[in-house]
């Protein structure tokens, strides 16, 4: 049972990380549950060996001692003697989530850990729902952080928020083209854009490929964000900077990842499903989709003519702000006020 169970534990699967749980604790919990599963099988019958035991022979008062060949079990491999057969599994974690965030977390077991590297190199986008709260600012951009400022928000409307989000998305899409280092005047670049394959060729700041407001009920608002190369702290700072552009303040009350590459909430195993059989089934179900998506994202280049890179290497570029708003602060203010935005 243990060997057969391990043979099916090679691949990727997704779990749902609840808020307040560190990713290291989640990984250790999954490993413990898997070890319980592979070690829970019925132990094989112990091997037998022949021993010569000394014993009396005869019925009379004078019994003779002689050696008799007897088959006895070998206990050197018994679980009560040597312990469980499997004591450790190698489990890798994909794009991590901090303790306050929740949502889809991809794990790799066995040879699946190599696929986590492939997912990283594919620069796949991720979806989040981010909940904001207008009217206050904290030191760490979280709702439960140390309060540093309170402000009014009666002047904030849905139209103003949508305008700010459109400007953010536009500026980040321009940055995406720059970091993708492709010539948009070619047919190959157009084909890549249609398939959604224009992505950074290396390291870059957080890039927002899509953002929209799905709920606006002051002081709360809910955003859907599609991005790459992000951290959850940068998403919280994005909410803070949106509040500043709206001439008020805002904090982030929730960050929830709803999609990581080709894994969605429907693929994520709940905490009650973190066991051997459910994880094996999840790996088998995801394997064809993982292979197809990685092949599409990592296929050789299509002959794209590369543009000359910036004067500084990408690794030396750091995001001036989480949302990229500092570099176009004047444009944003002009657009909010109704003025033109430079191309």
mmCIF file of C-alpha atoms in Angstrom:
data_model
loop_
_atom_site.group_PDB
_atom_site.id
_atom_site.type_symbol
_atom_site.label_atom_id
_atom_site.label_comp_id
_atom_site.label_asym_id
_atom_site.label_seq_id
_atom_site.Cartn_x
_atom_site.Cartn_y
_atom_site.Cartn_z
ATOM 1 C CA UNK A 1 0.000 0.000 0.000
ATOM 2 C CA UNK A 2 2.787 2.442 0.928
ATOM 3 C CA UNK A 3 4.827 1.917 -2.256
ATOM 4 C CA UNK A 4 1.744 1.998 -4.477
ATOM 5 C CA UNK A 5 0.546 5.145 -2.728
ATOM 6 C CA UNK A 6 3.887 6.886 -3.238
ATOM 7 C CA UNK A 7 3.930 5.942 -6.912
ATOM 8 C CA UNK A 8 0.812 8.099 -7.454
ATOM 9 C CA UNK A 9 2.177 11.010 -5.426
ATOM 10 C CA UNK A 10 4.114 12.771 -8.191
ATOM 11 C CA UNK A 11 2.583 15.960 -9.530
ATOM 12 C CA UNK A 12 0.860 19.224 -8.671
ATOM 13 C CA UNK A 13 -2.303 19.881 -6.704
ATOM 14 C CA UNK A 14 -3.950 22.899 -5.089
ATOM 15 C CA UNK A 15 -5.248 23.434 -1.571
ATOM 16 C CA UNK A 16 -7.261 26.254 -0.042
ATOM 17 C CA UNK A 17 -5.243 28.157 2.552
ATOM 18 C CA UNK A 18 -7.452 29.746 5.206
ATOM 19 C CA UNK A 19 -6.495 33.146 6.639
ATOM 20 C CA UNK A 20 -4.355 33.114 9.755
ATOM 21 C CA UNK A 21 -2.424 29.981 8.741
ATOM 22 C CA UNK A 22 1.214 30.219 7.694
ATOM 23 C CA UNK A 23 2.166 28.417 4.494
ATOM 24 C CA UNK A 24 4.935 26.460 6.266
ATOM 25 C CA UNK A 25 2.411 25.118 8.784
ATOM 26 C CA UNK A 26 0.077 24.183 5.938
ATOM 27 C CA UNK A 27 2.841 22.323 4.116
ATOM 28 C CA UNK A 28 3.820 20.425 7.267
ATOM 29 C CA UNK A 29 0.181 19.512 7.912
ATOM 30 C CA UNK A 30 -0.255 18.143 4.386
ATOM 31 C CA UNK A 31 2.976 16.168 4.706
ATOM 32 C CA UNK A 32 1.831 14.668 8.008
ATOM 33 C CA UNK A 33 -1.525 13.618 6.551
ATOM 34 C CA UNK A 34 0.150 12.029 3.526
ATOM 35 C CA UNK A 35 2.588 10.117 5.717
ATOM 36 C CA UNK A 36 -0.305 8.825 7.792
ATOM 37 C CA UNK A 37 -1.967 7.614 4.617
ATOM 38 C CA UNK A 38 1.009 5.785 3.120
ATOM 39 C CA UNK A 39 1.891 4.217 6.478
ATOM 40 C CA UNK A 40 -1.682 3.167 7.269
ATOM 41 C CA UNK A 41 -1.679 0.151 4.963
ATOM 42 C CA UNK A 42 -1.646 -3.362 6.376
ATOM 43 C CA UNK A 43 1.888 -4.423 7.163
ATOM 44 C CA UNK A 44 3.158 -7.398 5.115
ATOM 45 C CA UNK A 45 3.427 -10.737 6.842
ATOM 46 C CA UNK A 46 6.783 -11.023 8.609
ATOM 47 C CA UNK A 47 9.438 -13.125 6.977
ATOM 48 C CA UNK A 48 10.080 -16.553 8.456
ATOM 49 C CA UNK A 49 13.431 -18.010 9.317
ATOM 50 C CA UNK A 50 14.571 -21.380 10.616
ATOM 51 C CA UNK A 51 15.955 -21.659 14.102
ATOM 52 C CA UNK A 52 17.153 -24.697 16.005
ATOM 53 C CA UNK A 53 15.555 -24.702 19.412
ATOM 54 C CA UNK A 54 16.701 -26.921 22.290
ATOM 55 C CA UNK A 55 13.888 -28.974 23.776
ATOM 56 C CA UNK A 56 13.149 -32.289 25.633
ATOM 57 C CA UNK A 57 12.344 -35.410 23.666
ATOM 58 C CA UNK A 58 10.753 -38.599 25.044
ATOM 59 C CA UNK A 59 7.953 -39.659 27.382
ATOM 60 C CA UNK A 60 9.901 -41.242 30.197
ATOM 61 C CA UNK A 61 11.226 -39.726 33.345
ATOM 62 C CA UNK A 62 14.591 -39.347 31.722
ATOM 63 C CA UNK A 63 13.977 -36.958 28.829
ATOM 64 C CA UNK A 64 16.756 -36.212 26.402
ATOM 65 C CA UNK A 65 17.512 -32.723 25.089
ATOM 66 C CA UNK A 66 17.834 -32.272 21.376
ATOM 67 C CA UNK A 67 17.779 -29.506 18.747
ATOM 68 C CA UNK A 68 14.613 -29.171 16.699
ATOM 69 C CA UNK A 69 14.285 -27.091 13.510
ATOM 70 C CA UNK A 70 11.478 -24.527 13.939
ATOM 71 C CA UNK A 71 10.168 -21.724 11.717
ATOM 72 C CA UNK A 72 9.862 -18.425 13.616
ATOM 73 C CA UNK A 73 8.942 -14.867 12.378
ATOM 74 C CA UNK A 74 11.665 -12.284 11.823
ATOM 75 C CA UNK A 75 10.822 -9.140 13.793
ATOM 76 C CA UNK A 76 13.620 -6.895 12.568
ATOM 77 C CA UNK A 77 11.280 -5.230 10.016
ATOM 78 C CA UNK A 78 8.195 -5.124 12.240
ATOM 79 C CA UNK A 79 6.693 -1.601 12.531
ATOM 80 C CA UNK A 80 6.791 -1.833 16.326
ATOM 81 C CA UNK A 81 10.540 -2.442 16.106
ATOM 82 C CA UNK A 82 11.760 -0.211 13.261
ATOM 83 C CA UNK A 83 8.979 2.381 13.260
ATOM 84 C CA UNK A 84 6.911 3.586 10.244
ATOM 85 C CA UNK A 85 8.217 2.751 6.790
ATOM 86 C CA UNK A 86 7.997 6.364 5.503
ATOM 87 C CA UNK A 87 9.036 9.291 7.676
ATOM 88 C CA UNK A 88 9.434 12.167 5.209
ATOM 89 C CA UNK A 89 7.997 13.425 1.930
ATOM 90 C CA UNK A 90 9.416 16.195 -0.216
ATOM 91 C CA UNK A 91 6.692 18.790 -0.786
ATOM 92 C CA UNK A 92 7.315 22.066 -2.596
ATOM 93 C CA UNK A 93 5.222 25.236 -2.390
ATOM 94 C CA UNK A 94 4.453 27.396 -5.429
ATOM 95 C CA UNK A 95 3.565 31.096 -5.254
ATOM 96 C CA UNK A 96 3.280 31.651 -1.531
ATOM 97 C CA UNK A 97 0.615 33.397 0.504
ATOM 98 C CA UNK A 98 1.358 35.285 3.703
ATOM 99 C CA UNK A 99 -0.411 34.528 6.961
ATOM 100 C CA UNK A 100 -3.224 37.082 6.526
ATOM 101 C CA UNK A 101 -4.060 36.101 2.926
ATOM 102 C CA UNK A 102 -6.173 33.146 1.846
ATOM 103 C CA UNK A 103 -7.030 31.244 -1.302
ATOM 104 C CA UNK A 104 -5.445 28.894 -3.822
ATOM 105 C CA UNK A 105 -1.999 27.551 -2.924
ATOM 106 C CA UNK A 106 -0.264 25.138 -5.319
ATOM 107 C CA UNK A 107 1.863 22.318 -3.894
ATOM 108 C CA UNK A 108 4.154 19.863 -5.649
ATOM 109 C CA UNK A 109 5.017 16.364 -4.441
ATOM 110 C CA UNK A 110 7.910 14.221 -5.653
ATOM 111 C CA UNK A 111 8.772 14.934 -9.273
ATOM 112 C CA UNK A 112 6.009 17.543 -9.255
ATOM 113 C CA UNK A 113 8.395 19.949 -7.540
ATOM 114 C CA UNK A 114 10.137 20.412 -10.892
ATOM 115 C CA UNK A 115 6.822 21.526 -12.373
ATOM 116 C CA UNK A 116 6.689 24.328 -9.800
ATOM 117 C CA UNK A 117 9.847 25.740 -11.387
ATOM 118 C CA UNK A 118 8.186 25.486 -14.799
ATOM 119 C CA UNK A 119 5.157 27.374 -13.478
ATOM 120 C CA UNK A 120 7.461 30.107 -12.186
ATOM 121 C CA UNK A 121 9.268 30.374 -15.543
ATOM 122 C CA UNK A 122 5.947 30.555 -17.409
ATOM 123 C CA UNK A 123 5.079 33.869 -15.660
ATOM 124 C CA UNK A 124 1.423 32.911 -15.340
ATOM 125 C CA UNK A 125 -1.104 35.441 -14.094
ATOM 126 C CA UNK A 126 -3.027 35.098 -10.835
ATOM 127 C CA UNK A 127 -6.449 36.389 -9.819
ATOM 128 C CA UNK A 128 -7.281 37.998 -6.469
ATOM 129 C CA UNK A 129 -10.277 39.519 -4.791
ATOM 130 C CA UNK A 130 -9.128 42.448 -2.672
ATOM 131 C CA UNK A 131 -11.457 44.133 -0.200
ATOM 132 C CA UNK A 132 -10.795 47.734 0.782
ATOM 133 C CA UNK A 133 -12.111 50.020 3.492
ATOM 134 C CA UNK A 134 -12.212 53.794 2.970
ATOM 135 C CA UNK A 135 -11.619 56.377 5.669
ATOM 136 C CA UNK A 136 -8.474 55.275 7.514
ATOM 137 C CA UNK A 137 -4.824 54.425 7.031
ATOM 138 C CA UNK A 138 -2.574 52.083 9.004
ATOM 139 C CA UNK A 139 1.152 51.505 9.186
ATOM 140 C CA UNK A 140 1.036 48.138 7.361
ATOM 141 C CA UNK A 141 -1.949 48.849 5.021
ATOM 142 C CA UNK A 142 -4.021 46.186 6.871
ATOM 143 C CA UNK A 143 -7.270 46.874 8.660
ATOM 144 C CA UNK A 144 -5.912 45.568 11.972
ATOM 145 C CA UNK A 145 -2.664 47.563 11.786
ATOM 146 C CA UNK A 146 -1.728 50.592 13.875
ATOM 147 C CA UNK A 147 -4.021 53.477 12.933
ATOM 148 C CA UNK A 148 -2.098 56.503 11.628
ATOM 149 C CA UNK A 149 -4.810 58.588 9.950
ATOM 150 C CA UNK A 150 -8.566 58.942 9.549
ATOM 151 C CA UNK A 151 -10.294 60.849 6.772
ATOM 152 C CA UNK A 152 -13.673 61.501 5.191
ATOM 153 C CA UNK A 153 -14.813 59.668 2.093
ATOM 154 C CA UNK A 154 -18.225 61.184 1.284
ATOM 155 C CA UNK A 155 -16.878 62.651 -1.959
ATOM 156 C CA UNK A 156 -15.812 59.248 -3.340
ATOM 157 C CA UNK A 157 -18.071 57.848 -6.056
ATOM 158 C CA UNK A 158 -18.091 54.688 -8.122
ATOM 159 C CA UNK A 159 -17.264 56.702 -11.250
ATOM 160 C CA UNK A 160 -14.126 58.200 -9.667
ATOM 161 C CA UNK A 161 -12.988 54.796 -8.482
ATOM 162 C CA UNK A 162 -13.534 53.236 -11.910
ATOM 163 C CA UNK A 163 -11.537 56.021 -13.538
ATOM 164 C CA UNK A 164 -8.598 55.456 -11.197
ATOM 165 C CA UNK A 165 -8.696 51.706 -11.844
ATOM 166 C CA UNK A 166 -8.726 52.241 -15.610
ATOM 167 C CA UNK A 167 -5.661 54.456 -15.383
ATOM 168 C CA UNK A 168 -3.850 51.910 -13.232
ATOM 169 C CA UNK A 169 -4.604 49.133 -15.690
ATOM 170 C CA UNK A 170 -3.488 51.229 -18.647
ATOM 171 C CA UNK A 171 -0.159 52.201 -17.092
ATOM 172 C CA UNK A 172 0.585 48.622 -16.080
ATOM 173 C CA UNK A 173 -0.264 47.284 -19.542
ATOM 174 C CA UNK A 174 2.281 49.685 -21.024
ATOM 175 C CA UNK A 175 4.830 48.424 -18.509
ATOM 176 C CA UNK A 176 3.961 44.834 -19.436
ATOM 177 C CA UNK A 177 4.810 45.512 -23.086
ATOM 178 C CA UNK A 178 8.119 47.076 -22.067
ATOM 179 C CA UNK A 179 9.139 44.188 -19.839
ATOM 180 C CA UNK A 180 7.991 41.587 -22.376
ATOM 181 C CA UNK A 181 10.636 42.983 -24.742
ATOM 182 C CA UNK A 182 8.728 42.192 -27.951
ATOM 183 C CA UNK A 183 8.097 44.226 -31.071
ATOM 184 C CA UNK A 184 4.365 44.812 -31.318
ATOM 185 C CA UNK A 185 4.640 45.637 -35.023
ATOM 186 C CA UNK A 186 5.073 41.950 -35.944
ATOM 187 C CA UNK A 187 2.427 39.368 -36.756
ATOM 188 C CA UNK A 188 3.973 36.954 -34.262
ATOM 189 C CA UNK A 189 3.501 39.484 -31.465
ATOM 190 C CA UNK A 190 -0.142 39.882 -32.461
ATOM 191 C CA UNK A 191 -0.641 36.108 -32.343
ATOM 192 C CA UNK A 192 0.927 35.994 -28.885
ATOM 193 C CA UNK A 193 -1.305 38.832 -27.700
ATOM 194 C CA UNK A 194 -4.412 37.000 -28.926
ATOM 195 C CA UNK A 195 -3.421 33.913 -26.929
ATOM 196 C CA UNK A 196 -2.478 36.016 -23.899
ATOM 197 C CA UNK A 197 1.176 35.004 -24.037
ATOM 198 C CA UNK A 198 2.755 38.463 -23.829
ATOM 199 C CA UNK A 199 4.517 38.219 -20.505
ATOM 200 C CA UNK A 200 7.729 39.517 -18.927
ATOM 201 C CA UNK A 201 10.896 37.827 -20.141
ATOM 202 C CA UNK A 202 12.530 38.129 -16.721
ATOM 203 C CA UNK A 203 12.132 39.798 -13.362
ATOM 204 C CA UNK A 204 9.841 42.794 -13.126
ATOM 205 C CA UNK A 205 7.835 44.781 -10.573
ATOM 206 C CA UNK A 206 4.239 43.804 -9.918
ATOM 207 C CA UNK A 207 2.247 44.061 -13.157
ATOM 208 C CA UNK A 208 -1.540 44.436 -13.096
ATOM 209 C CA UNK A 209 -3.059 43.026 -16.283
ATOM 210 C CA UNK A 210 -6.650 43.637 -15.218
ATOM 211 C CA UNK A 211 -8.462 45.378 -12.374
ATOM 212 C CA UNK A 212 -12.114 46.258 -11.835
ATOM 213 C CA UNK A 213 -14.514 47.064 -9.038
ATOM 214 C CA UNK A 214 -17.201 44.446 -8.496
ATOM 215 C CA UNK A 215 -18.824 45.963 -5.424
ATOM 216 C CA UNK A 216 -18.972 49.531 -4.097
ATOM 217 C CA UNK A 217 -20.805 50.178 -0.839
ATOM 218 C CA UNK A 218 -18.897 52.912 1.031
ATOM 219 C CA UNK A 219 -16.862 52.596 3.077
ATOM 220 C CA UNK A 220 -16.259 49.117 1.603
ATOM 221 C CA UNK A 221 -15.343 48.225 -1.950
ATOM 222 C CA UNK A 222 -14.293 44.954 -3.572
ATOM 223 C CA UNK A 223 -11.782 44.672 -6.412
ATOM 224 C CA UNK A 224 -10.934 41.864 -8.787
ATOM 225 C CA UNK A 225 -7.242 42.022 -9.678
ATOM 226 C CA UNK A 226 -5.371 39.989 -12.277
ATOM 227 C CA UNK A 227 -1.628 40.356 -11.886
ATOM 228 C CA UNK A 228 1.797 38.718 -11.914
ATOM 229 C CA UNK A 229 5.012 39.040 -9.922
ATOM 230 C CA UNK A 230 3.035 40.378 -6.971
ATOM 231 C CA UNK A 231 3.180 39.986 -3.248
ATOM 232 C CA UNK A 232 0.199 40.312 -0.959
ATOM 233 C CA UNK A 233 1.796 43.324 0.709
ATOM 234 C CA UNK A 234 1.991 45.065 -2.674
ATOM 235 C CA UNK A 235 -1.718 44.412 -3.222
ATOM 236 C CA UNK A 236 -2.487 45.975 0.148
ATOM 237 C CA UNK A 237 -0.332 48.950 -0.723
ATOM 238 C CA UNK A 238 -2.228 49.221 -4.010
ATOM 239 C CA UNK A 239 -5.447 49.727 -2.020
ATOM 240 C CA UNK A 240 -3.692 52.385 0.057
ATOM 241 C CA UNK A 241 -2.544 54.274 -3.039
ATOM 242 C CA UNK A 242 -5.980 54.054 -4.623
ATOM 243 C CA UNK A 243 -7.304 55.766 -1.511
ATOM 244 C CA UNK A 244 -4.720 58.555 -1.868
ATOM 245 C CA UNK A 245 -5.660 59.103 -5.508
ATOM 246 C CA UNK A 246 -9.302 59.405 -4.394
ATOM 247 C CA UNK A 247 -8.249 62.211 -1.989
ATOM 248 C CA UNK A 248 -8.917 60.044 1.053
ATOM 249 C CA UNK A 249 -7.340 57.004 2.715
ATOM 250 C CA UNK A 250 -8.016 53.288 2.473
ATOM 251 C CA UNK A 251 -6.867 50.063 4.067
ATOM 252 C CA UNK A 252 -7.067 46.480 2.881
ATOM 253 C CA UNK A 253 -9.284 44.156 4.893
ATOM 254 C CA UNK A 254 -8.983 40.984 2.783
ATOM 255 C CA UNK A 255 -6.731 39.439 0.136
ATOM 256 C CA UNK A 256 -7.986 36.206 -1.414
ATOM 257 C CA UNK A 257 -6.371 34.398 -4.327
ATOM 258 C CA UNK A 258 -8.975 32.829 -6.592
ATOM 259 C CA UNK A 259 -6.683 31.533 -9.339
ATOM 260 C CA UNK A 260 -3.007 30.624 -9.589
ATOM 261 C CA UNK A 261 -2.139 29.921 -13.212
ATOM 262 C CA UNK A 262 -4.325 26.997 -14.264
ATOM 263 C CA UNK A 263 -5.545 26.151 -10.726
ATOM 264 C CA UNK A 264 -8.795 27.745 -9.535
ATOM 265 C CA UNK A 265 -10.918 27.597 -6.392
ATOM 266 C CA UNK A 266 -12.747 24.594 -7.845
ATOM 267 C CA UNK A 267 -9.455 22.651 -7.846
ATOM 268 C CA UNK A 268 -8.438 23.619 -4.305
ATOM 269 C CA UNK A 269 -8.812 20.965 -1.606
ATOM 270 C CA UNK A 270 -10.403 22.082 1.647
ATOM 271 C CA UNK A 271 -8.773 21.309 4.967
ATOM 272 C CA UNK A 272 -11.005 18.272 5.492
ATOM 273 C CA UNK A 273 -9.739 16.860 2.168
ATOM 274 C CA UNK A 274 -6.020 16.949 2.941
ATOM 275 C CA UNK A 275 -5.593 13.175 2.919
ATOM 276 C CA UNK A 276 -3.861 10.615 0.720
ATOM 277 C CA UNK A 277 -6.792 9.539 -1.466
ATOM 278 C CA UNK A 278 -8.115 13.047 -2.185
ATOM 279 C CA UNK A 279 -4.640 14.351 -3.009
ATOM 280 C CA UNK A 280 -3.929 11.382 -5.294
ATOM 281 C CA UNK A 281 -7.191 12.002 -7.139
ATOM 282 C CA UNK A 282 -6.425 15.732 -7.426
ATOM 283 C CA UNK A 283 -2.974 15.034 -8.878
ATOM 284 C CA UNK A 284 -4.359 12.589 -11.434
ATOM 285 C CA UNK A 285 -7.163 14.965 -12.452
ATOM 286 C CA UNK A 286 -4.826 17.945 -12.872
ATOM 287 C CA UNK A 287 -1.989 16.139 -14.685
ATOM 288 C CA UNK A 288 -3.341 16.446 -18.284
ATOM 289 C CA UNK A 289 -4.234 20.121 -17.831
ATOM 290 C CA UNK A 290 -0.865 20.903 -16.227
ATOM 291 C CA UNK A 291 1.023 19.282 -19.121
ATOM 292 C CA UNK A 292 -1.044 21.060 -21.776
ATOM 293 C CA UNK A 293 -0.848 24.512 -20.178
ATOM 294 C CA UNK A 294 2.889 24.324 -19.483
ATOM 295 C CA UNK A 295 3.556 23.144 -23.028
ATOM 296 C CA UNK A 296 1.605 26.105 -24.391
ATOM 297 C CA UNK A 297 3.277 28.630 -22.100
ATOM 298 C CA UNK A 298 6.841 27.319 -22.386
ATOM 299 C CA UNK A 299 6.941 26.399 -26.079
ATOM 300 C CA UNK A 300 9.933 27.810 -27.994
ATOM 301 C CA UNK A 301 9.793 31.415 -29.170
ATOM 302 C CA UNK A 302 7.856 32.280 -32.290
ATOM 303 C CA UNK A 303 10.562 34.351 -33.907
ATOM 304 C CA UNK A 304 9.598 37.551 -32.123
ATOM 305 C CA UNK A 305 11.880 40.440 -32.953
ATOM 306 C CA UNK A 306 13.229 41.656 -29.641
ATOM 307 C CA UNK A 307 13.503 45.320 -28.912
ATOM 308 C CA UNK A 308 16.674 46.752 -27.375
ATOM 309 C CA UNK A 309 16.415 46.542 -23.604
ATOM 310 C CA UNK A 310 16.508 49.516 -21.255
ATOM 311 C CA UNK A 311 19.805 51.071 -20.293
ATOM 312 C CA UNK A 312 19.696 49.299 -16.950
ATOM 313 C CA UNK A 313 19.182 45.541 -16.564
ATOM 314 C CA UNK A 314 15.761 44.427 -15.342
ATOM 315 C CA UNK A 315 17.210 43.019 -12.146
ATOM 316 C CA UNK A 316 18.236 46.515 -11.083
ATOM 317 C CA UNK A 317 14.761 47.910 -11.664
ATOM 318 C CA UNK A 318 12.587 48.096 -8.593
ATOM 319 C CA UNK A 319 8.978 49.198 -8.394
ATOM 320 C CA UNK A 320 8.829 52.803 -7.288
ATOM 321 C CA UNK A 321 5.457 51.942 -5.768
ATOM 322 C CA UNK A 322 3.212 48.924 -5.588
ATOM 323 C CA UNK A 323 0.822 50.205 -8.219
ATOM 324 C CA UNK A 324 3.216 52.139 -10.412
ATOM 325 C CA UNK A 325 1.258 55.303 -9.620
ATOM 326 C CA UNK A 326 4.255 57.434 -8.647
ATOM 327 C CA UNK A 327 5.668 57.482 -12.161
ATOM 328 C CA UNK A 328 2.384 58.745 -13.585
ATOM 329 C CA UNK A 329 1.045 60.731 -10.652
ATOM 330 C CA UNK A 330 0.684 63.830 -12.782
ATOM 331 C CA UNK A 331 -1.235 61.928 -15.438
ATOM 332 C CA UNK A 332 -3.565 60.447 -12.877
ATOM 333 C CA UNK A 333 -4.289 63.772 -11.261
ATOM 334 C CA UNK A 334 -4.901 65.355 -14.651
ATOM 335 C CA UNK A 335 -7.277 62.593 -15.682
ATOM 336 C CA UNK A 336 -9.227 62.744 -12.424
ATOM 337 C CA UNK A 337 -9.564 66.482 -12.836
ATOM 338 C CA UNK A 338 -10.718 66.009 -16.399
ATOM 339 C CA UNK A 339 -7.441 67.034 -18.055
ATOM 340 C CA UNK A 340 -5.624 65.166 -20.851
ATOM 341 C CA UNK A 341 -3.204 62.341 -20.263
ATOM 342 C CA UNK A 342 0.075 62.297 -22.159
ATOM 343 C CA UNK A 343 0.359 59.324 -24.490
#
